[in-house]
Short mmCIF file of C-alpha atoms in Angstrom, two decimals:
data_model
loop_
_atom_site.label_atom_id
_atom_site.label_comp_id
_atom_site.label_asym_id
_atom_site.label_seq_id
_atom_site.Cartn_x
_atom_site.Cartn_y
_atom_site.Cartn_z
CA MET A 439 0.00 0.00 0.00
CA SER A 440 1.60 3.28 -1.08
CA SER A 441 1.63 6.46 0.99
CA LYS A 442 -0.87 7.90 -1.51
CA ASP A 443 -3.49 5.48 -0.13
CA LEU A 444 -2.78 6.39 3.49
CA ALA A 445 -4.68 8.98 5.51
CA ILE A 446 -2.83 8.45 8.81
CA SER A 447 0.39 6.64 9.64
CA VAL A 448 1.44 6.27 13.29
CA GLU A 449 4.72 4.64 14.28
CA GLY A 450 6.04 4.03 17.81
CA LEU A 451 3.85 6.72 19.38
CA SER A 452 4.33 7.23 23.13
CA LYS A 453 3.18 9.88 25.60
CA ARG A 454 4.62 10.22 29.10
CA TYR A 455 3.30 12.40 31.91
CA THR A 456 5.00 13.26 35.18
CA ILE A 457 2.71 13.38 38.22
CA THR A 458 3.92 15.39 41.22
CA HIS A 459 2.87 14.34 44.74
CA ARG A 460 3.27 17.15 47.28
CA GLY A 461 0.69 16.21 49.91
CA ALA A 462 -1.71 18.84 51.23
CA ARG A 463 -0.89 22.25 49.75
CA PRO A 464 -1.02 25.42 51.91
CA THR A 465 -3.64 27.98 50.87
CA THR A 466 -2.55 31.07 52.84
CA LEU A 467 0.76 32.85 53.34
CA ALA A 468 0.76 31.94 57.03
CA GLU A 469 0.27 28.26 56.20
CA LYS A 470 3.09 28.40 53.65
CA LEU A 471 5.50 29.95 56.16
CA MET A 472 4.51 27.46 58.86
CA GLN A 473 4.97 24.51 56.50
CA LYS A 474 8.39 25.81 55.42
CA ALA A 475 9.48 26.24 59.05
CA ARG A 476 8.33 22.75 60.04
CA HIS A 477 9.50 20.95 56.90
CA PRO A 478 12.32 22.98 55.31
CA PHE A 479 13.48 20.04 53.19
CA THR A 480 10.14 18.65 52.07
CA ARG A 481 10.62 15.97 49.47
CA ILE A 482 8.57 16.21 46.28
CA ASP A 483 7.72 12.77 44.89
CA ARG A 484 7.30 12.43 41.15
CA GLU A 485 5.71 9.52 39.34
CA THR A 486 6.02 8.73 35.65
CA PHE A 487 2.85 7.68 33.86
CA TRP A 488 2.71 6.46 30.27
CA ALA A 489 -0.65 7.33 28.72
CA LEU A 490 0.48 5.75 25.42
CA ARG A 491 3.32 3.29 24.82
CA ASP A 492 4.70 2.26 21.42
CA VAL A 493 1.45 2.63 19.45
CA SER A 494 1.66 1.94 15.71
CA PHE A 495 -1.09 1.69 13.09
CA ASP A 496 -2.12 2.85 9.61
CA VAL A 497 -5.48 4.24 8.51
CA HIS A 498 -6.31 4.25 4.82
CA GLN A 499 -8.28 6.87 2.97
CA GLY A 500 -12.03 6.41 3.40
CA ASP A 501 -11.71 4.11 6.43
CA VAL A 502 -13.98 4.68 9.43
CA VAL A 503 -12.02 3.50 12.46
CA GLY A 504 -13.50 3.05 15.91
CA ILE A 505 -11.14 3.39 18.86
CA ILE A 506 -12.39 1.49 21.90
CA GLY A 507 -11.21 0.68 25.42
CA ARG A 508 -12.02 1.43 29.03
CA ASN A 509 -11.41 4.78 30.72
CA GLY A 510 -7.69 5.48 31.02
CA ALA A 511 -6.82 3.33 28.01
CA GLY A 512 -5.28 6.31 26.16
CA LYS A 513 -8.02 6.94 23.59
CA SER A 514 -8.46 10.67 24.19
CA THR A 515 -4.70 11.19 24.51
CA LEU A 516 -4.23 9.57 21.10
CA LEU A 517 -6.81 11.85 19.49
CA LYS A 518 -5.31 14.95 21.10
CA ILE A 519 -1.90 14.07 19.68
CA LEU A 520 -3.34 13.40 16.22
CA SER A 521 -5.16 16.75 16.44
CA GLN A 522 -1.87 18.49 17.38
CA ILE A 523 -3.24 19.62 20.74
CA THR A 524 -0.68 17.57 22.69
CA GLU A 525 2.92 16.81 21.74
CA PRO A 526 4.04 13.16 21.82
CA THR A 527 6.99 12.05 23.92
CA ALA A 528 8.22 9.76 21.14
CA GLY A 529 7.10 8.42 17.81
CA LYS A 530 6.23 9.58 14.33
CA ILE A 531 2.90 10.69 12.84
CA ASP A 532 2.09 11.40 9.19
CA MET A 533 -1.31 12.94 8.34
CA TYR A 534 -2.32 13.19 4.69
CA GLY A 535 -5.00 15.86 4.51
CA ARG A 536 -6.71 18.62 6.45
CA VAL A 537 -7.93 17.53 9.91
CA GLY A 538 -11.19 18.52 11.61
CA SER A 539 -11.48 17.61 15.30
CA LEU A 540 -14.34 17.40 17.73
CA LEU A 541 -12.80 16.25 21.01
CA GLU A 542 -15.14 17.60 23.67
CA VAL A 543 -18.07 19.95 24.08
CA GLY A 544 -17.17 23.39 22.79
CA THR A 545 -13.61 22.54 21.75
CA GLY A 546 -12.28 25.48 19.75
CA PHE A 547 -15.21 27.73 20.66
CA HIS A 548 -14.50 31.15 22.13
CA PRO A 549 -17.03 31.69 24.94
CA GLU A 550 -17.38 35.44 24.33
CA LEU A 551 -18.03 35.09 20.59
CA THR A 552 -21.46 34.30 19.20
CA GLY A 553 -22.31 31.03 17.51
CA ARG A 554 -22.10 32.77 14.13
CA GLU A 555 -18.63 34.17 14.88
CA ASN A 556 -17.43 30.80 16.17
CA VAL A 557 -18.44 29.11 12.92
CA TYR A 558 -16.15 31.48 11.00
CA LEU A 559 -13.41 31.16 13.64
CA ASN A 560 -13.42 27.37 13.45
CA GLY A 561 -13.43 27.48 9.67
CA ALA A 562 -10.41 29.78 9.68
CA ILE A 563 -8.59 27.44 12.09
CA LEU A 564 -9.23 24.60 9.64
CA GLY A 565 -7.71 26.70 6.85
CA MET A 566 -10.99 27.51 5.09
CA ARG A 567 -11.44 30.74 3.17
CA ARG A 568 -14.35 32.96 4.16
CA ARG A 569 -16.09 32.22 0.87
CA GLU A 570 -15.89 28.48 1.51
CA ILE A 571 -17.41 28.94 4.97
CA GLN A 572 -20.21 31.08 3.58
CA ARG A 573 -21.14 28.33 1.11
CA GLN A 574 -21.59 25.84 3.96
CA PHE A 575 -22.99 28.26 6.55
CA ASP A 576 -26.70 27.60 6.01
CA ALA A 577 -26.16 23.82 6.02
CA ILE A 578 -24.22 24.07 9.31
CA VAL A 579 -26.94 26.11 11.02
CA ASP A 580 -29.71 23.88 9.70
CA PHE A 581 -27.95 20.71 10.88
CA ALA A 582 -27.27 22.11 14.36
CA GLY A 583 -30.80 23.45 14.80
CA VAL A 584 -29.66 26.53 16.75
CA GLU A 585 -31.00 29.28 14.45
CA LYS A 586 -32.62 31.17 17.33
CA PHE A 587 -29.36 31.26 19.29
CA LEU A 588 -26.95 31.98 16.46
CA ASP A 589 -26.14 35.51 17.70
CA VAL A 590 -25.95 34.54 21.39
CA PRO A 591 -22.47 34.22 23.00
CA ALA A 592 -21.28 30.61 23.16
CA LYS A 593 -20.91 30.84 26.95
CA ARG A 594 -24.71 30.95 27.15
CA TYR A 595 -25.10 27.67 25.26
CA SER A 596 -26.13 24.47 26.99
CA SER A 597 -23.87 21.46 26.44
CA GLY A 598 -26.40 20.08 23.94
CA MET A 599 -26.44 23.28 21.89
CA ALA A 600 -22.64 23.53 21.93
CA ILE A 601 -22.14 19.96 20.77
CA ARG A 602 -24.70 20.35 17.98
CA LEU A 603 -22.97 23.39 16.55
CA ALA A 604 -19.45 22.04 17.10
CA PHE A 605 -20.25 18.80 15.30
CA ALA A 606 -22.00 20.63 12.47
CA VAL A 607 -18.96 22.86 11.94
CA ALA A 608 -16.47 19.97 12.01
CA ALA A 609 -18.55 17.84 9.63
CA HIS A 610 -19.45 20.51 7.06
CA LEU A 611 -16.16 22.34 6.63
CA ASN A 612 -14.78 19.57 4.45
CA PRO A 613 -11.72 18.24 6.30
CA GLU A 614 -10.21 15.18 4.66
CA ILE A 615 -9.85 13.57 8.12
CA LEU A 616 -12.59 13.90 10.75
CA ILE A 617 -11.70 13.07 14.37
CA VAL A 618 -14.65 12.65 16.73
CA ASP A 619 -14.49 11.84 20.46
CA GLU A 620 -17.73 10.83 22.24
CA VAL A 621 -20.06 13.15 20.33
CA LEU A 622 -22.92 10.69 20.86
CA ALA A 623 -22.76 11.07 24.64
CA VAL A 624 -24.70 14.35 24.42
CA GLY A 625 -27.93 15.09 22.61
CA ASP A 626 -31.24 13.41 22.01
CA ALA A 627 -31.74 10.24 20.00
CA ASP A 628 -32.66 12.12 16.80
CA PHE A 629 -29.49 14.20 16.89
CA GLN A 630 -27.39 11.10 17.56
CA ARG A 631 -28.89 9.45 14.49
CA LYS A 632 -28.10 12.60 12.49
CA CYS A 633 -24.47 12.42 13.66
CA LEU A 634 -24.13 8.79 12.62
CA GLY A 635 -25.78 9.53 9.29
CA LYS A 636 -23.47 12.47 8.62
CA MET A 637 -20.37 10.44 9.46
CA LYS A 638 -21.55 7.69 7.12
CA GLU A 639 -22.15 10.32 4.42
CA VAL A 640 -18.69 11.89 4.68
CA SER A 641 -16.96 8.50 4.72
CA GLN A 642 -18.96 6.39 2.25
CA GLY A 643 -20.32 9.14 0.01
CA GLU A 644 -17.38 11.55 0.02
CA GLY A 645 -14.50 9.18 0.75
CA ARG A 646 -13.25 11.05 3.80
CA THR A 647 -11.55 9.34 6.73
CA VAL A 648 -13.14 9.21 10.19
CA LEU A 649 -11.59 8.34 13.57
CA PHE A 650 -14.36 7.74 16.09
CA VAL A 651 -13.94 7.20 19.85
CA SER A 652 -17.07 5.98 21.60
CA HIS A 653 -18.21 3.69 24.40
CA ASN A 654 -21.42 3.11 22.46
CA LEU A 655 -20.40 -0.21 20.92
CA ALA A 656 -23.60 -0.46 18.89
CA ALA A 657 -22.73 2.84 17.19
CA VAL A 658 -19.16 1.67 16.58
CA ARG A 659 -20.40 -1.56 15.00
CA GLN A 660 -22.95 0.31 12.87
CA LEU A 661 -20.63 3.04 11.64
CA CYS A 662 -17.08 1.71 11.51
CA THR A 663 -15.27 -0.56 9.09
CA HIS A 664 -12.24 -1.15 11.32
CA ALA A 665 -11.39 -0.76 15.00
CA ILE A 666 -8.45 -0.35 17.38
CA TYR A 667 -8.65 -1.76 20.93
CA LEU A 668 -6.48 0.11 23.45
CA LYS A 669 -5.68 -1.04 26.97
CA GLU A 670 -3.40 0.80 29.41
CA GLY A 671 -1.86 2.83 26.60
CA ARG A 672 -1.03 -0.09 24.31
CA ILE A 673 -2.77 -1.61 21.30
CA VAL A 674 -4.33 -4.98 22.15
CA GLN A 675 -5.98 -5.66 18.79
CA THR A 676 -6.61 -4.08 15.39
CA GLY A 677 -8.71 -5.38 12.53
CA THR A 678 -12.23 -5.36 11.20
CA VAL A 679 -14.81 -3.86 13.54
CA GLY A 680 -16.50 -7.22 14.14
CA GLU A 681 -13.26 -8.99 15.08
CA VAL A 682 -12.11 -6.25 17.45
CA LEU A 683 -15.48 -5.82 19.19
CA ASP A 684 -15.72 -9.58 19.74
CA GLY A 685 -12.25 -9.56 21.28
CA TYR A 686 -13.06 -6.56 23.46
CA ASN A 687 -16.31 -8.06 24.76
CA ALA A 688 -14.58 -11.36 25.52
CA ALA A 689 -11.86 -9.54 27.47
CA ARG A 690 -14.47 -7.59 29.46
CA ALA A 691 -16.31 -10.79 30.32
CA ARG A 692 -13.08 -12.40 31.56
CA ALA A 693 -12.22 -9.32 33.62
CA THR A 694 -15.53 -9.27 35.53
CA ALA A 695 -15.68 -13.00 36.20
CA ASP A 696 -14.68 -14.74 39.43
CA HIS A 697 -14.71 -18.46 38.72
CA THR A 698 -13.40 -19.54 42.14
CA ALA A 699 -16.11 -21.29 44.17
CA ASN A 700 -16.38 -20.52 47.88
CA GLN A 701 -17.02 -22.95 50.73
CA HIS A 702 -20.64 -23.29 49.61
CA GLY A 703 -19.62 -24.28 46.09
CA LEU A 704 -20.89 -20.97 44.66
CA ALA A 705 -19.07 -18.58 42.32
CA PHE A 706 -19.91 -15.52 40.25
CA LEU A 707 -19.15 -15.98 36.56
CA GLY A 708 -19.56 -12.37 35.52
CA MET A 709 -21.81 -9.36 35.51
CA GLY A 710 -22.69 -6.72 32.96
CA MET A 711 -25.05 -4.08 31.66
CA VAL A 712 -26.70 -4.53 28.27
CA ASP A 713 -28.59 -2.08 26.07
CA ALA A 714 -32.15 -3.43 26.10
CA GLU A 715 -32.79 -2.37 22.49
CA THR A 716 -29.61 -3.57 20.79
CA GLY A 717 -28.36 -6.25 23.18
CA THR A 718 -24.93 -4.61 23.20
CA PRO A 719 -22.88 -4.70 26.43
CA THR A 720 -21.84 -1.30 27.78
CA ASP A 721 -20.23 0.28 30.81
CA HIS A 722 -21.16 3.81 29.64
CA PRO A 723 -24.98 3.82 29.53
CA LEU A 724 -26.95 6.91 28.55
CA PHE A 725 -29.36 8.58 30.95
CA GLY A 726 -32.99 7.79 30.10
CA ARG A 727 -32.31 4.67 27.99
CA ASP A 728 -33.50 1.12 28.75
CA TYR A 729 -30.92 -1.36 30.06
CA ILE A 730 -30.68 -4.85 31.51
CA LEU A 731 -28.41 -5.62 34.46
CA ALA A 732 -27.39 -9.29 34.40
CA ALA A 733 -25.50 -11.40 36.95
CA ARG A 734 -24.28 -14.91 36.18
CA VAL A 735 -23.56 -17.39 38.99
CA ARG A 736 -22.53 -21.05 39.21
CA ALA A 737 -23.23 -23.62 41.91
CA ASP A 738 -21.14 -26.77 42.08
CA ARG A 739 -23.99 -28.32 44.09
CA ALA A 740 -27.64 -27.27 44.09
CA ILE A 741 -28.49 -24.30 46.32
CA THR A 742 -32.23 -24.13 46.90
CA HIS A 743 -34.43 -21.20 48.02
CA ALA A 744 -31.83 -18.69 46.82
CA ALA A 745 -32.31 -14.94 46.37
CA LEU A 746 -30.08 -12.43 44.57
CA ARG A 747 -29.68 -8.76 45.42
CA LEU A 748 -27.75 -6.06 43.57
CA HIS A 749 -26.66 -2.91 45.41
CA ILE A 750 -25.92 0.29 43.46
CA PHE A 751 -23.38 2.71 44.99
CA ASP A 752 -22.27 6.21 44.03
CA ASP A 753 -18.61 7.09 43.51
CA ALA A 754 -18.26 7.95 47.22
CA GLY A 755 -19.47 4.51 48.30
CA GLY A 756 -22.95 5.59 49.38
CA LYS A 757 -25.70 3.06 48.67
CA LEU A 758 -28.29 4.52 46.30
CA SER A 759 -30.56 1.56 45.70
CA THR A 760 -31.02 -2.19 46.05
CA ILE A 761 -32.68 -4.45 43.49
CA GLY A 762 -33.64 -7.91 44.73
CA THR A 763 -35.36 -10.93 43.22
CA ILE A 764 -37.74 -11.32 46.17
CA GLU A 765 -38.37 -7.57 46.38
CA GLU A 766 -39.24 -7.62 42.67
CA GLY A 767 -41.83 -10.31 43.29
CA LEU A 768 -39.80 -13.30 42.12
CA ALA A 769 -39.94 -16.53 44.14
CA PRO A 770 -36.77 -18.00 45.64
CA PHE A 771 -35.03 -20.12 43.02
CA THR A 772 -32.54 -22.96 42.75
CA ILE A 773 -28.99 -22.38 41.54
CA LYS A 774 -27.59 -25.47 39.87
CA GLY A 775 -24.72 -25.11 37.44
CA PRO A 776 -24.49 -21.78 35.54
CA THR A 777 -27.49 -19.53 36.18
CA THR A 778 -28.21 -16.02 34.87
CA VAL A 779 -30.47 -13.52 36.63
CA GLU A 780 -31.52 -10.36 34.79
CA PHE A 781 -33.00 -7.13 36.13
CA SER A 782 -34.69 -4.58 33.87
CA LEU A 783 -33.68 -0.92 34.23
CA PRO A 784 -36.20 1.00 32.11
CA ARG A 785 -35.53 4.68 31.46
CA LEU A 786 -32.33 4.74 33.52
CA GLY A 787 -32.81 7.57 36.01
CA LEU A 788 -29.24 7.99 37.23
CA PHE A 789 -27.64 11.30 36.27
CA ALA A 790 -24.16 11.47 34.77
CA GLY A 791 -21.44 10.05 37.02
CA ARG A 792 -19.60 6.90 38.08
CA TYR A 793 -21.41 4.11 39.88
CA SER A 794 -20.65 0.59 41.07
CA VAL A 795 -22.72 -2.50 41.75
CA GLY A 796 -22.25 -5.00 44.58
CA ARG A 797 -24.02 -8.36 44.56
CA GLU A 798 -25.03 -10.99 47.08
CA VAL A 799 -26.71 -14.39 47.15
CA GLU A 800 -28.57 -15.50 50.25
CA ARG A 801 -31.15 -18.00 51.44
CA PRO A 802 -33.95 -16.07 53.16
CA ILE A 803 -35.09 -19.17 55.03
CA ASP A 804 -31.89 -19.38 57.12
CA PRO A 805 -30.75 -16.47 56.23
CA THR A 806 -27.20 -17.30 55.17
CA HIS A 807 -25.21 -15.01 52.89
CA TYR A 808 -23.70 -17.46 50.45
CA LEU A 809 -21.75 -14.90 48.47
CA THR A 810 -21.18 -11.18 48.84
CA VAL A 811 -19.03 -9.14 46.47
CA GLU A 812 -18.59 -5.37 46.62
CA GLU A 813 -18.07 -3.34 43.44
CA ALA A 814 -18.53 -6.29 41.11
CA LEU A 815 -19.29 -3.90 38.24
CA GLU A 816 -18.44 -0.28 37.52
CA PHE A 817 -20.23 1.92 35.00
CA GLU A 818 -20.36 5.59 34.07
CA VAL A 819 -23.66 7.15 33.07
CA GLN A 820 -23.44 9.67 30.22
CA PRO A 821 -25.69 12.78 30.03
CA ALA A 822 -28.48 12.82 27.48
CA CYS A 823 -31.59 14.79 26.62
CA ILE A 824 -35.14 13.57 27.09
CA GLY A 825 -37.10 13.62 23.84
CA ASP A 826 -36.67 16.93 22.02
CA ALA A 827 -35.26 18.82 25.02
CA MET A 828 -32.35 21.15 24.23
CA TRP A 829 -30.81 20.75 27.71
CA ALA A 830 -29.43 17.44 28.92
CA TYR A 831 -29.55 16.19 32.49
CA GLU A 832 -25.97 16.28 33.75
CA LYS A 833 -23.98 15.59 36.91
CA LYS A 834 -24.80 19.03 38.31
CA HIS A 835 -28.48 18.05 38.58
CA GLY A 836 -27.81 15.57 41.38
CA VAL A 837 -27.87 11.79 41.42
CA VAL A 838 -31.23 10.51 40.29
CA ARG A 839 -34.34 11.72 38.46
CA LEU A 840 -37.39 10.79 40.55
CA ALA A 841 -40.15 11.73 38.08
CA ASN A 842 -39.14 9.01 35.64
CA GLY A 843 -42.52 7.60 34.64
#
């Protein structure tokens, strides 16, 4: 394959950060002087962290490549380096064509400028002439659906409005390479479908190259032709999107499983959250969507009159809710061999944030706790709009939406 067929070539890419540990920092002059007097030779500890390590891959013109992996895998760092926002520590990158990036809400937007002015600013940053921007201006505004707010400063925009306009600008200003990070985490279902449709259009219809980071595996499977699986800053697998997603899901299943039976002959085989509509596993569900929470257990010998409970905790360890088979009206059951128990979570009411799930099996007739595991599953809810709402529920709104009927 000649360089003429390449859109992106990455060789030996690494990114190192240095983390400084100083302990509690003084906030007033008096505290600073007191700390200096007590500890004149305070040692500053530094830790080296590799966000990316020896990453190499090629992307060909017209490919749509999904980049997947858990939080901290290095996905966003990779996109920031490719977008020339962050300098690499080592490695070589060749980009063949103009790059348009959408890395987070409002990236590249000046808060004091209006939406109209930011469209022209972003176009200029991409190297577009004013005449080129003018030709696409109406299409950008129509796609974003923010006509009424076009002359309002960007700092007044909700996250949903900002992401609509930012995506519209990046997609319509004709970059040869479009880099998108988690755009589908904000916005209602209709806008998300528009985003996917536009990315399909620019890749399949116009032959442009797309790099797409998302935890929405259904969207990755639907949109992408190829995928890259990152873990702890290194590439685990590259290939067709089907091959890589199968490998990623298998690795996640192995990571959450505990196959060691306890003294009662009982073991958990795994736990996960599944999109109720698509059947796709996820650890980044969207607020307001329907999901299924499934726990799989195994009994080496039959355990009768069993009950299962799942406990949901916030990121501070506070218990938010318990879901139990008996409490949900299910009779005690028998665990013999592998057994799967599923709980429905319609219209997920948790606001954006990190949560964990603990699980326990007991026999209410004795009552003996046969198995208790804390934080058996972690997930991070992403903000999303309800219906046609312009404003998404986010972390600032609290923990849970009560009026969820």
